[in-house]
Coordinates of C-alpha atoms and ligand atoms in Angstrom, one line a residue:
X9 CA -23.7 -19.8 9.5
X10 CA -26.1 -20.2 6.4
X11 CA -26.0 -23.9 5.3
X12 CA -24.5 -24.3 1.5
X13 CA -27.3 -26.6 -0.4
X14 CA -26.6 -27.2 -3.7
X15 CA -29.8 -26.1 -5.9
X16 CA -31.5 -29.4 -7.4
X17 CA -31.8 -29.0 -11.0
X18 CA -36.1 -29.6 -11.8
X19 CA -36.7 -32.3 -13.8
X20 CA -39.6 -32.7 -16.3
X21 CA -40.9 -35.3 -17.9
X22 CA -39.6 -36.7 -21.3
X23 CA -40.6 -35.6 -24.5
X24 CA -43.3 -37.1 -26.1
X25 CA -44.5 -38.1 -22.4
X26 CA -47.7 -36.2 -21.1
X27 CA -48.9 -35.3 -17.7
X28 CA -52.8 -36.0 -17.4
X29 CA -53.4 -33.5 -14.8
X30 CA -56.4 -33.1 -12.4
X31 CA -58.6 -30.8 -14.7
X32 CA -58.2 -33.5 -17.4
X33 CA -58.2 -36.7 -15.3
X34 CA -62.2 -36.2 -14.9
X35 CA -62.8 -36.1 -19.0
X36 CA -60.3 -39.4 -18.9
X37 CA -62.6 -41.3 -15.9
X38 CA -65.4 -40.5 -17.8
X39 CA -64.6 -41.5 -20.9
X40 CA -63.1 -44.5 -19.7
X41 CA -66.5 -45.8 -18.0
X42 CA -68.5 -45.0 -20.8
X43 CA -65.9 -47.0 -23.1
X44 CA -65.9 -50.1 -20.4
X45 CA -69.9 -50.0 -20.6
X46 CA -69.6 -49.9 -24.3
X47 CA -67.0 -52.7 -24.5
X48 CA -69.1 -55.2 -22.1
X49 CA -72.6 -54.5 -24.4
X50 CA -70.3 -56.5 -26.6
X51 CA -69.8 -58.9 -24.6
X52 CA -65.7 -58.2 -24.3
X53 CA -63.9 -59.1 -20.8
X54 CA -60.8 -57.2 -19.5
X55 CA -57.0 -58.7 -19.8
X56 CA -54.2 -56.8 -19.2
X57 CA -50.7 -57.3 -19.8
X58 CA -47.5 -56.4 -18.7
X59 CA -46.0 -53.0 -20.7
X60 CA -42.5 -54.6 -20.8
X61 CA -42.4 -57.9 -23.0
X62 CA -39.2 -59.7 -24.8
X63 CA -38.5 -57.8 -27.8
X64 CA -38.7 -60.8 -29.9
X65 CA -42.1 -61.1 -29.4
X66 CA -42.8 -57.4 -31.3
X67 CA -39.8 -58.2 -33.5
X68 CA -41.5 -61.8 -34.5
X69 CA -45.3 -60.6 -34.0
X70 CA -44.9 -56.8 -35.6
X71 CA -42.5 -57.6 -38.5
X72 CA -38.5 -56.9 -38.5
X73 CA -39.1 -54.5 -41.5
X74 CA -41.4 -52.2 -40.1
X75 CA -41.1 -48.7 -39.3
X76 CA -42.2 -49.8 -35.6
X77 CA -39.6 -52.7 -35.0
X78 CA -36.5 -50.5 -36.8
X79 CA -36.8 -46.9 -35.8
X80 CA -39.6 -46.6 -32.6
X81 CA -39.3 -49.1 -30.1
X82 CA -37.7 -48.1 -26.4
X83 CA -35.5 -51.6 -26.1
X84 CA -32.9 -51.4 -23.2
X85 CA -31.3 -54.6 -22.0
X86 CA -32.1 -56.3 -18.7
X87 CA -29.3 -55.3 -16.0
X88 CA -29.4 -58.5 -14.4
X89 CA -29.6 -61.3 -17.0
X90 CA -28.7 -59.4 -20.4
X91 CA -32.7 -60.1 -21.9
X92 CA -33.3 -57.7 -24.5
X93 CA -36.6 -56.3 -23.2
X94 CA -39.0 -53.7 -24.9
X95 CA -42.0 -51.6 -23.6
X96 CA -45.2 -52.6 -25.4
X97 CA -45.5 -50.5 -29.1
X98 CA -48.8 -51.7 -29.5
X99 CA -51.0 -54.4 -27.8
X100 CA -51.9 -57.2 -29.8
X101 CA -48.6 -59.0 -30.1
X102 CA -49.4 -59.0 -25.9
X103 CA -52.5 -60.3 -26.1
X104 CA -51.7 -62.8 -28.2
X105 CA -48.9 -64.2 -26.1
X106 CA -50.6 -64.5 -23.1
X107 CA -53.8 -66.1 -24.9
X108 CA -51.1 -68.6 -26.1
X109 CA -49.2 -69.0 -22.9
X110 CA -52.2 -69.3 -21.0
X111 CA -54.4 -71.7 -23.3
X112 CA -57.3 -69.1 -23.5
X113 CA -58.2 -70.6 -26.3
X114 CA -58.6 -74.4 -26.0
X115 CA -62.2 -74.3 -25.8
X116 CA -63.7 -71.6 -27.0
X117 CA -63.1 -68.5 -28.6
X118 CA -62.6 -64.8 -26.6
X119 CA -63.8 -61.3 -27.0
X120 CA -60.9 -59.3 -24.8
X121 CA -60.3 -55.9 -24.5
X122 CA -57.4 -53.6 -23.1
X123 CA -56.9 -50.1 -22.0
X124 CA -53.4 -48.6 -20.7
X125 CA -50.1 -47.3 -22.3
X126 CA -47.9 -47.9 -25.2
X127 CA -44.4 -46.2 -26.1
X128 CA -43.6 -45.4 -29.6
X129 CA -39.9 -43.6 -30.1
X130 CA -41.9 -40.9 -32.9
X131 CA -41.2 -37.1 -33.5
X132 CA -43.9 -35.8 -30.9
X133 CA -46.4 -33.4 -32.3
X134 CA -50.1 -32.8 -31.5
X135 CA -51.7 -36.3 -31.6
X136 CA -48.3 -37.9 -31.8
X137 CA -46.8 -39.1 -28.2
X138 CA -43.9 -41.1 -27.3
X139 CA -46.3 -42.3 -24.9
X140 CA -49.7 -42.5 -25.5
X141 CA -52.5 -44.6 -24.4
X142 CA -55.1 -47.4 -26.3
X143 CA -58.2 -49.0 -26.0
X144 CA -57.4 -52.5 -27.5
X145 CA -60.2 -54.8 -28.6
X146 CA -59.5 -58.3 -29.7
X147 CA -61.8 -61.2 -30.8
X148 CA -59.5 -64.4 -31.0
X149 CA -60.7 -67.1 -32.6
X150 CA -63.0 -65.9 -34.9
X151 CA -62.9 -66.6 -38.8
X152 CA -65.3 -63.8 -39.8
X153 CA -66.3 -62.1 -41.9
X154 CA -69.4 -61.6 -39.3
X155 CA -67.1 -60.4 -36.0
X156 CA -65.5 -58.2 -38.6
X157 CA -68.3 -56.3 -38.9
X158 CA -69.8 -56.6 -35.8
X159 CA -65.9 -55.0 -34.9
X160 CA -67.5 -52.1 -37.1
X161 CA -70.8 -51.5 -36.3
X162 CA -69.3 -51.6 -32.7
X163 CA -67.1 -48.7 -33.4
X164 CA -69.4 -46.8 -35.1
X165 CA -71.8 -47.1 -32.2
X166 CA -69.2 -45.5 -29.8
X167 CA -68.7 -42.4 -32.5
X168 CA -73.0 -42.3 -31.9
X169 CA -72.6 -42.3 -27.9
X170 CA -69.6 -39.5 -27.9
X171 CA -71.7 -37.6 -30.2
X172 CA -69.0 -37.6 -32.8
X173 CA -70.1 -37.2 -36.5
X174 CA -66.7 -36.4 -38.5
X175 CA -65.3 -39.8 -38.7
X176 CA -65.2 -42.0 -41.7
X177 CA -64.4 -45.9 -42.5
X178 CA -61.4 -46.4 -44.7
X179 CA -61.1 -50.0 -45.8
X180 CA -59.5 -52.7 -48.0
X181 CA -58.6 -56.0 -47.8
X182 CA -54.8 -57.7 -47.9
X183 CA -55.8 -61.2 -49.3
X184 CA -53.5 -64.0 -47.9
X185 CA -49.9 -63.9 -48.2
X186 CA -49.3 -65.5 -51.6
X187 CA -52.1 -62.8 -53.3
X188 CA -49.7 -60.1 -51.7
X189 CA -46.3 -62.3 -53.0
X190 CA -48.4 -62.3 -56.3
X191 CA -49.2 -58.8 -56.5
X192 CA -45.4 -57.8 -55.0
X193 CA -44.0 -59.2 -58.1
X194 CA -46.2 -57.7 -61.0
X195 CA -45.6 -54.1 -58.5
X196 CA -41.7 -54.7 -58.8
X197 CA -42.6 -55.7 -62.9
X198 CA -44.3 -52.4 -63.0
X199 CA -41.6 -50.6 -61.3
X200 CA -38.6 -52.1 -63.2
X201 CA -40.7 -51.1 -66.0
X202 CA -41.1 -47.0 -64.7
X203 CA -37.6 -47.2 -63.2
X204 CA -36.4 -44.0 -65.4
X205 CA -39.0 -42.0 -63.5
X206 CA -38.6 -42.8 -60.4
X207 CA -36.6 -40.4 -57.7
X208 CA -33.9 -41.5 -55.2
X209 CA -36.5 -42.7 -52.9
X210 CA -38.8 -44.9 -55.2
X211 CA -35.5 -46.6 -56.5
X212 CA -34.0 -47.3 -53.0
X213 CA -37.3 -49.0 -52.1
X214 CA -38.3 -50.5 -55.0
X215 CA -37.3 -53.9 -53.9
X216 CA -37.3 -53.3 -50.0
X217 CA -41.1 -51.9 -50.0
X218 CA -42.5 -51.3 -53.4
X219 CA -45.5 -50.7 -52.2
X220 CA -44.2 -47.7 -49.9
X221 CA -43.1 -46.0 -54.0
X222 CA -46.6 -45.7 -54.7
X223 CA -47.2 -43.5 -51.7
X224 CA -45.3 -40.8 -53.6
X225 CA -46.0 -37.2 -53.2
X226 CA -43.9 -36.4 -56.5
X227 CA -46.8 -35.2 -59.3
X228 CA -43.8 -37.1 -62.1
X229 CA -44.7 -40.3 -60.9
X230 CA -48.3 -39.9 -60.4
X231 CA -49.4 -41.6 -63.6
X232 CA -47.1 -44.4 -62.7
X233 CA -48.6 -45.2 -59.2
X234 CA -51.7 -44.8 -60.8
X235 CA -51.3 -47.4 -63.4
X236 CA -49.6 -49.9 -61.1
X237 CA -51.1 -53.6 -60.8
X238 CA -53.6 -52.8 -57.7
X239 CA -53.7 -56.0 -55.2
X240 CA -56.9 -56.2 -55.0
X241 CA -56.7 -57.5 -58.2
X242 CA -54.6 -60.4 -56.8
X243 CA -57.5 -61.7 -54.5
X244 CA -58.5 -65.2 -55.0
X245 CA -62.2 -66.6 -54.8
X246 CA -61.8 -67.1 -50.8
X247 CA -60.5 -63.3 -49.7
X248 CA -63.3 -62.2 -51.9
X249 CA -66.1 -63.8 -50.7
X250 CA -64.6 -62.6 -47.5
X251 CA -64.7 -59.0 -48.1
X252 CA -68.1 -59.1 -50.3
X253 CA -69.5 -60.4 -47.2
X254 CA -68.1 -58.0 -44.8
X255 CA -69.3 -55.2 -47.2
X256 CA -72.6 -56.8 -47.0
X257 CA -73.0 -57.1 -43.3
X258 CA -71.8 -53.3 -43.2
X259 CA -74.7 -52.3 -46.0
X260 CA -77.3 -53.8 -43.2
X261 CA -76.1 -52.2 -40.9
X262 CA -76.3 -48.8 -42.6
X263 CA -72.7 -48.3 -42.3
X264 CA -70.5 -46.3 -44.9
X265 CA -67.2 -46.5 -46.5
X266 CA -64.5 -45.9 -48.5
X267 CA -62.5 -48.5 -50.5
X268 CA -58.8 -47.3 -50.2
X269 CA -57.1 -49.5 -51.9
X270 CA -53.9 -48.0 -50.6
X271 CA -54.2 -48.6 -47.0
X272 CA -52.1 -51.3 -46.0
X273 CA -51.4 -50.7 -42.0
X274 CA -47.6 -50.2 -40.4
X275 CA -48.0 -53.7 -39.3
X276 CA -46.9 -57.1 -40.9
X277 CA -49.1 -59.8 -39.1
X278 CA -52.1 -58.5 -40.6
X279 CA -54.2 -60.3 -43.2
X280 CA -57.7 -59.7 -45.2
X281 CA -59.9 -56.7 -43.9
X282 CA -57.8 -53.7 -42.6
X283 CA -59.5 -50.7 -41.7
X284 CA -59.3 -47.0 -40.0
X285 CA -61.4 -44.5 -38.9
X286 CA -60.4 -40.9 -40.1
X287 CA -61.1 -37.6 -39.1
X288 CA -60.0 -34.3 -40.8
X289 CA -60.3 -32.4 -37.6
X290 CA -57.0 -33.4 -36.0
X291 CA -54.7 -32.1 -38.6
X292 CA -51.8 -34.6 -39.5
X293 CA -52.9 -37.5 -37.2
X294 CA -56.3 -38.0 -38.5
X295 CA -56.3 -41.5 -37.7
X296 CA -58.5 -42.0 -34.4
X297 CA -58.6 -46.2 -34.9
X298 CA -57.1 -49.0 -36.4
X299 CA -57.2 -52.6 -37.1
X300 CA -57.6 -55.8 -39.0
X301 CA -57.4 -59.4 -39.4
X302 CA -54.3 -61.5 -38.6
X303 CA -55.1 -65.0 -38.8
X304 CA -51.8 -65.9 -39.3
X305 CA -50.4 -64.3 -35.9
X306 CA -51.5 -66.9 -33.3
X307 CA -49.5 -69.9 -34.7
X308 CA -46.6 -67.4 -36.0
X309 CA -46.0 -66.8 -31.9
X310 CA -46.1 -70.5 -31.6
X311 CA -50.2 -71.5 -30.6
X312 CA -52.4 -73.9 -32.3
X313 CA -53.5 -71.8 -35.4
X314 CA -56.6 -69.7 -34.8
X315 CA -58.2 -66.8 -36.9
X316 CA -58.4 -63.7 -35.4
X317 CA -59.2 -60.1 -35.7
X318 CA -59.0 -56.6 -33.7
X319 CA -58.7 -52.6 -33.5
X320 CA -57.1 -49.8 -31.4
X321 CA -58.2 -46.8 -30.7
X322 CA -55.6 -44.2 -29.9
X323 CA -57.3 -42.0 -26.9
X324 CA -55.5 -38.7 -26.8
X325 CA -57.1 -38.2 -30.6
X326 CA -60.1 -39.5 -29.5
X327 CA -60.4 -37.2 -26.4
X328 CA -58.8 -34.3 -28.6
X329 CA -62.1 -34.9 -31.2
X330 CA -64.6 -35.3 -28.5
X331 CA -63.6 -32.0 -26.6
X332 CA -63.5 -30.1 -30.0
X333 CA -67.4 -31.6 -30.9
X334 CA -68.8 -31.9 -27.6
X335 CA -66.7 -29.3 -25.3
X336 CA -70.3 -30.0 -22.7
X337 CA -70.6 -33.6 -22.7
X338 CA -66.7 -33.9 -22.3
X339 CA -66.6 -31.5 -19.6
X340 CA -64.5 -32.0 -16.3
X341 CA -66.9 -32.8 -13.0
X342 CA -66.7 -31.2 -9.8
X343 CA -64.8 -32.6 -7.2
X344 CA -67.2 -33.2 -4.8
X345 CA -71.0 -32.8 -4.0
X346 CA -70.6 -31.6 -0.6
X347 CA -67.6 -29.3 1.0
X348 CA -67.6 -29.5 5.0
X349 CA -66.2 -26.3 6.5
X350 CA -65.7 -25.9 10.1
X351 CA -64.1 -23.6 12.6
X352 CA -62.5 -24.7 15.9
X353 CA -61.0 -28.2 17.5
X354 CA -64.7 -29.4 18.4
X355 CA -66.0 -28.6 15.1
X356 CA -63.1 -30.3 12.9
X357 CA -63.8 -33.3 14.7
X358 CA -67.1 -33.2 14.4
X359 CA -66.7 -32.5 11.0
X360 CA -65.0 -35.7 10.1
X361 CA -67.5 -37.6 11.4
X362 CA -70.2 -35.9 9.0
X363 CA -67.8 -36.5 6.3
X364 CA -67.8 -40.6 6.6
X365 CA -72.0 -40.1 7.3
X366 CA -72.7 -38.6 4.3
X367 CA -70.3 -41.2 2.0
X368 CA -72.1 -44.0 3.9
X369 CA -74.9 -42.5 2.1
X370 CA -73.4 -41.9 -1.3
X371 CA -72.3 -38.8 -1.4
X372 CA -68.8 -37.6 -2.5
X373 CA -67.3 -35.5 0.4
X374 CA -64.5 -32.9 0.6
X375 CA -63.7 -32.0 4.4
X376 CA -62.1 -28.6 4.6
X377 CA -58.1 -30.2 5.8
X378 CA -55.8 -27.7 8.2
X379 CA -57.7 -24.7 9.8
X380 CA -58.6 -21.4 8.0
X381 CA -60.9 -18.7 8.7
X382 CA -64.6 -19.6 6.8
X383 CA -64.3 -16.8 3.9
X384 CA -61.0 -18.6 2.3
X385 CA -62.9 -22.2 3.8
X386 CA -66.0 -21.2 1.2
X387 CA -63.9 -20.1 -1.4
X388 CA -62.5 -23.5 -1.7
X389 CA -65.4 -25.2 -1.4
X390 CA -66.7 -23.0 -3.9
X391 CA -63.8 -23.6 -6.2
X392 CA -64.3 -27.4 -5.6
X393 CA -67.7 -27.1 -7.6
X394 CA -69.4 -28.7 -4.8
X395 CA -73.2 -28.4 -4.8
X396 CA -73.8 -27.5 -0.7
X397 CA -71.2 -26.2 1.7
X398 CA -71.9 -28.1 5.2
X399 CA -71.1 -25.2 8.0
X400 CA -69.8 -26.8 11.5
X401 CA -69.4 -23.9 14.1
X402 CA -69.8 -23.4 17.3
X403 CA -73.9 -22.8 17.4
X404 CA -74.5 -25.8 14.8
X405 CA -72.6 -27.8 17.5
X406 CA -74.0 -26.8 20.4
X407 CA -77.3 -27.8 18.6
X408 CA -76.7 -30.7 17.1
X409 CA -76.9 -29.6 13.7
X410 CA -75.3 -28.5 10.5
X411 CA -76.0 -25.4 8.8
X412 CA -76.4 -26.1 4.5
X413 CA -75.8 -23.7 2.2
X414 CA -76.6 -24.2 -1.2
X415 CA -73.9 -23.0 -4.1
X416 CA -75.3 -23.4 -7.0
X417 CA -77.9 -21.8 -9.1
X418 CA -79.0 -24.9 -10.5
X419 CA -79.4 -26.3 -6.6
X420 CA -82.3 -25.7 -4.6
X421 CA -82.0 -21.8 -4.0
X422 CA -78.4 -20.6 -4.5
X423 CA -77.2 -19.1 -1.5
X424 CA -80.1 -20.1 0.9
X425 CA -78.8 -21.3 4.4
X426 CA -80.7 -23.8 6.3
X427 CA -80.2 -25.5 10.3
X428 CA -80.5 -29.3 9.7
X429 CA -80.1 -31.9 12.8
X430 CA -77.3 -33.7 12.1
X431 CA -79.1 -37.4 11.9
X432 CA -81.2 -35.8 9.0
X433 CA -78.3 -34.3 7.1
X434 CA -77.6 -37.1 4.6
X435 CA -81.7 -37.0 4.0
X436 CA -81.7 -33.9 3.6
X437 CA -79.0 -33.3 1.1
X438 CA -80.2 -35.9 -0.5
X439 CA -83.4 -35.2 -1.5
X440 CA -82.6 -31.9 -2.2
X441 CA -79.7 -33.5 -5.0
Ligands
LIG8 P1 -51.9 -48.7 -34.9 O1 -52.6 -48.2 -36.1 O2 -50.4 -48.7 -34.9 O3 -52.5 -50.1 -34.6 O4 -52.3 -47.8 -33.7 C1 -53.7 -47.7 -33.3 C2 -54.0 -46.2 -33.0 O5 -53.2 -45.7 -32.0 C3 -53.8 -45.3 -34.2 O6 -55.0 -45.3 -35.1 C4 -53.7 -44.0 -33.5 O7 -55.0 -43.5 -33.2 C5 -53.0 -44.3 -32.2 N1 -51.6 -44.0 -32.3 C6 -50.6 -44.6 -32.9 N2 -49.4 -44.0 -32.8 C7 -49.6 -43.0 -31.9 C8 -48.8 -41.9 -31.4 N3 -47.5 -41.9 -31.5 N4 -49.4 -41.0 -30.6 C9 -50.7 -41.0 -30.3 N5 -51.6 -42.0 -30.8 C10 -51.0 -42.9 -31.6 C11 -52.1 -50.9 -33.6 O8 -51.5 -50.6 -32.6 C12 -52.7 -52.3 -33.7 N6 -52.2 -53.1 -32.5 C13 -54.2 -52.3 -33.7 C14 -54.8 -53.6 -33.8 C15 -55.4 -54.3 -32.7 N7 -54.9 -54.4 -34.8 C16 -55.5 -55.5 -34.5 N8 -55.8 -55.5 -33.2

């Protein structure tokens, strides 16, 4: 009798949560080496944190009121001891606990850098995940304005090595938190002044985020949002000097910028220079990095004060731009230099044995698995992009030897075939790379 199964019902993966698949993976390994080579020609070291953290710490380090803390952060409480726990939004807030907890700090400052996922609770869309992944970079300890820039010129020298041209620096500065509480209060003047103009949305935030009215897309309150007390005109002596002398280490270094007064970041801890790095070439989610000061953040989660400053660069809209601009340089690798096919017991022995040869010598090695005839063995060796296909049969064993056959055109004679003695097989393929 037929045995009753019940079907299992496939599951795939959450929305907003993406596969990286084989074909991609290679683009992601490159990228990420390049990025770590980049990173430590700056000097930055590696520290990774865990992905789940107390909420508290994003509630206290992020802000309650932002749009990250209310609406996009995957909490769930702790099963076993009822601790509210959240996986990481963003990184910093992270960084800066464990710096704290762990007294990185004491003596000197740190360049650090991180690279992994964070979960935002967002309506997915191309360039917006509910998982996505970001290369953090944080100097702690710093007062600037000089590792501001240097932040910068660093970025704009990745943008050189990826090739990538369309990509502009937006920038402003915050001031400290009495400018802002300054220029809050002559905004909310301004708006109590306008309130007959404003629509359901500027007067049910005029109080809770006036600075989110100005953002308006309606063309009635244009003039208004126009005309409203800008805070850069709220900046005292100190956050000016500041920014004049990030702007001038940026004119050395040849880089430009735009002034947007408007750009004030989701997130509260930040303070002084804010930036991002915009491209028009991803459609809505133009923004491929992000960052600031917040000087204020280390002794808000409870360390000795300390200055600090930082960026992230989301890398699905990084990958995204550098596979539109460079679709070569960005391109997947092959699997393997060298596919070993074989044909009988003897042989597939034997050709395990080359296999751990030639990767004592360097080379990357695919040995055919299971048995198959040689015409479907070579076309997966020649799907695996491999340079030579190593043949193992039952003359190359009886003399000691492999036979080589070259698969590419750009290798040395596409298609030739060659006897080599097995002891000179790594040489051989070797100097024929
Ligand atoms: P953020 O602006 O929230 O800053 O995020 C940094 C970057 O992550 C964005 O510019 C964007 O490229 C990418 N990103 C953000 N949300 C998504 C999403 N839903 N899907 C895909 N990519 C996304 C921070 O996270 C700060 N911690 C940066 C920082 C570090 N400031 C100082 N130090």
């Amino acid at each position: 009798m037929k045995k009753m199964t019940q079907a299992f019902q496939k599951v795939a993966a959450i929305r907003g949560m993406n596969d990286i698949l084989p074909g991609d993976g290679a683009r992601w390994e490159k990228f990420e080496e390049l990025v770590r080579g980049w990173l430590h020609g700056y000097g930055y070291r590696n520290l990774r944190t865990p992905v789940l953290e107390h909420t508290r710490l994003f509630a206290r380090g992020i802000g309650e009121v932002t749009d990250i803390v209310e609406k996009e952060m995957y909490t769930f409480t702790d099963a076993l001891n009822g601790d509210s726990l959240t996986m990481r939004p963003e990184m910093t807030a992270g960084v800066v606990r464990a710096a704290i907890e762990h007294n990185l700090l004491y003596d000197r400052p740190q360049r650090v850098y991180s690279i992994g996922p964070v979960f935002r609770h967002e309506r997915p869309q191309r360039g917006r995940y509910r998982q996505f992944h970001q290369i953090d970079v944080e100097a702690l300890g710093f007062a600037g304005p000089d590792v501001d820039a240097e932040l910068i010129v660093m970025l704009a020298r990745l943008w050189k090595l990826l090739g990538l041209t369309d990509i502009r620096l937006e920038l402003n500065s915050l001031g400290q938190a009495s400018e802002r509480a300054a220029h809050r209060a002559a905004l909310i003047e301004h708006l109590e002044r306008h309130r007959d103009i404003l629509d359901d949305d500027g007067q049910r935030r005029m109080y809770s985020n006036p600075l989110r009215v100005l953002d308006t897309k309606n063309p009635a309150m244009q003039e208004m949002a126009d005309s409203a007390p800008r805070l850069f005109d709220f900046l005292g002596d100190e956050s000016r000097a500041h920014f004049d002398g990030l702007c001038q280490l940026l004119a050395d270094a040849g880089i430009e910028y735009r002034l947007n007064p408007r750009l004030v970041r989701g997130l509260d801890y930040y303070n002084l220079t804010v930036f991002e790095w915009v491209t028009d070439r991803l459609g809505a989610q133009g923004t491929v990095c992000g960052g600031g000061r917040y000087d204020g953040l280390v002794e808000l989660l409870g360390g000795k004060p300390a200055p600090a400053v930082g960026f992230a660069i989301g890398m699905e809209r990084l990958l995204d731009l550098w596979q539109q601009v460079c679709p070569s340089a960005s391109a997947s690798a092959p699997e393997c230099d060298v596919y070993v096919v074989h044909q009988g017991d003897q042989a597939q022995r034997a050709a395990a044995r080359v296999g751990e040869q030639l990767r004592d010598a360097g080379l990357s090695v695919i040995v055919h698995a299971g048995s198959s005839g040689f015409k479907s063995q070579f076309k997966r060796a020649d799907a695996s992009g491999a340079r030579v296909a190593v043949i193992l049969g039952t003359d190359e064993l009886a003399a000691g030897a492999a036979s080589v056959k070259f698969l590419r055109a750009d290798a040395a004679g596409e298609g030739s075939q060659q006897q080599v003695p097995l002891d000179q097989l790594a040489d051989v393929l070797k100097s024929k790379g």
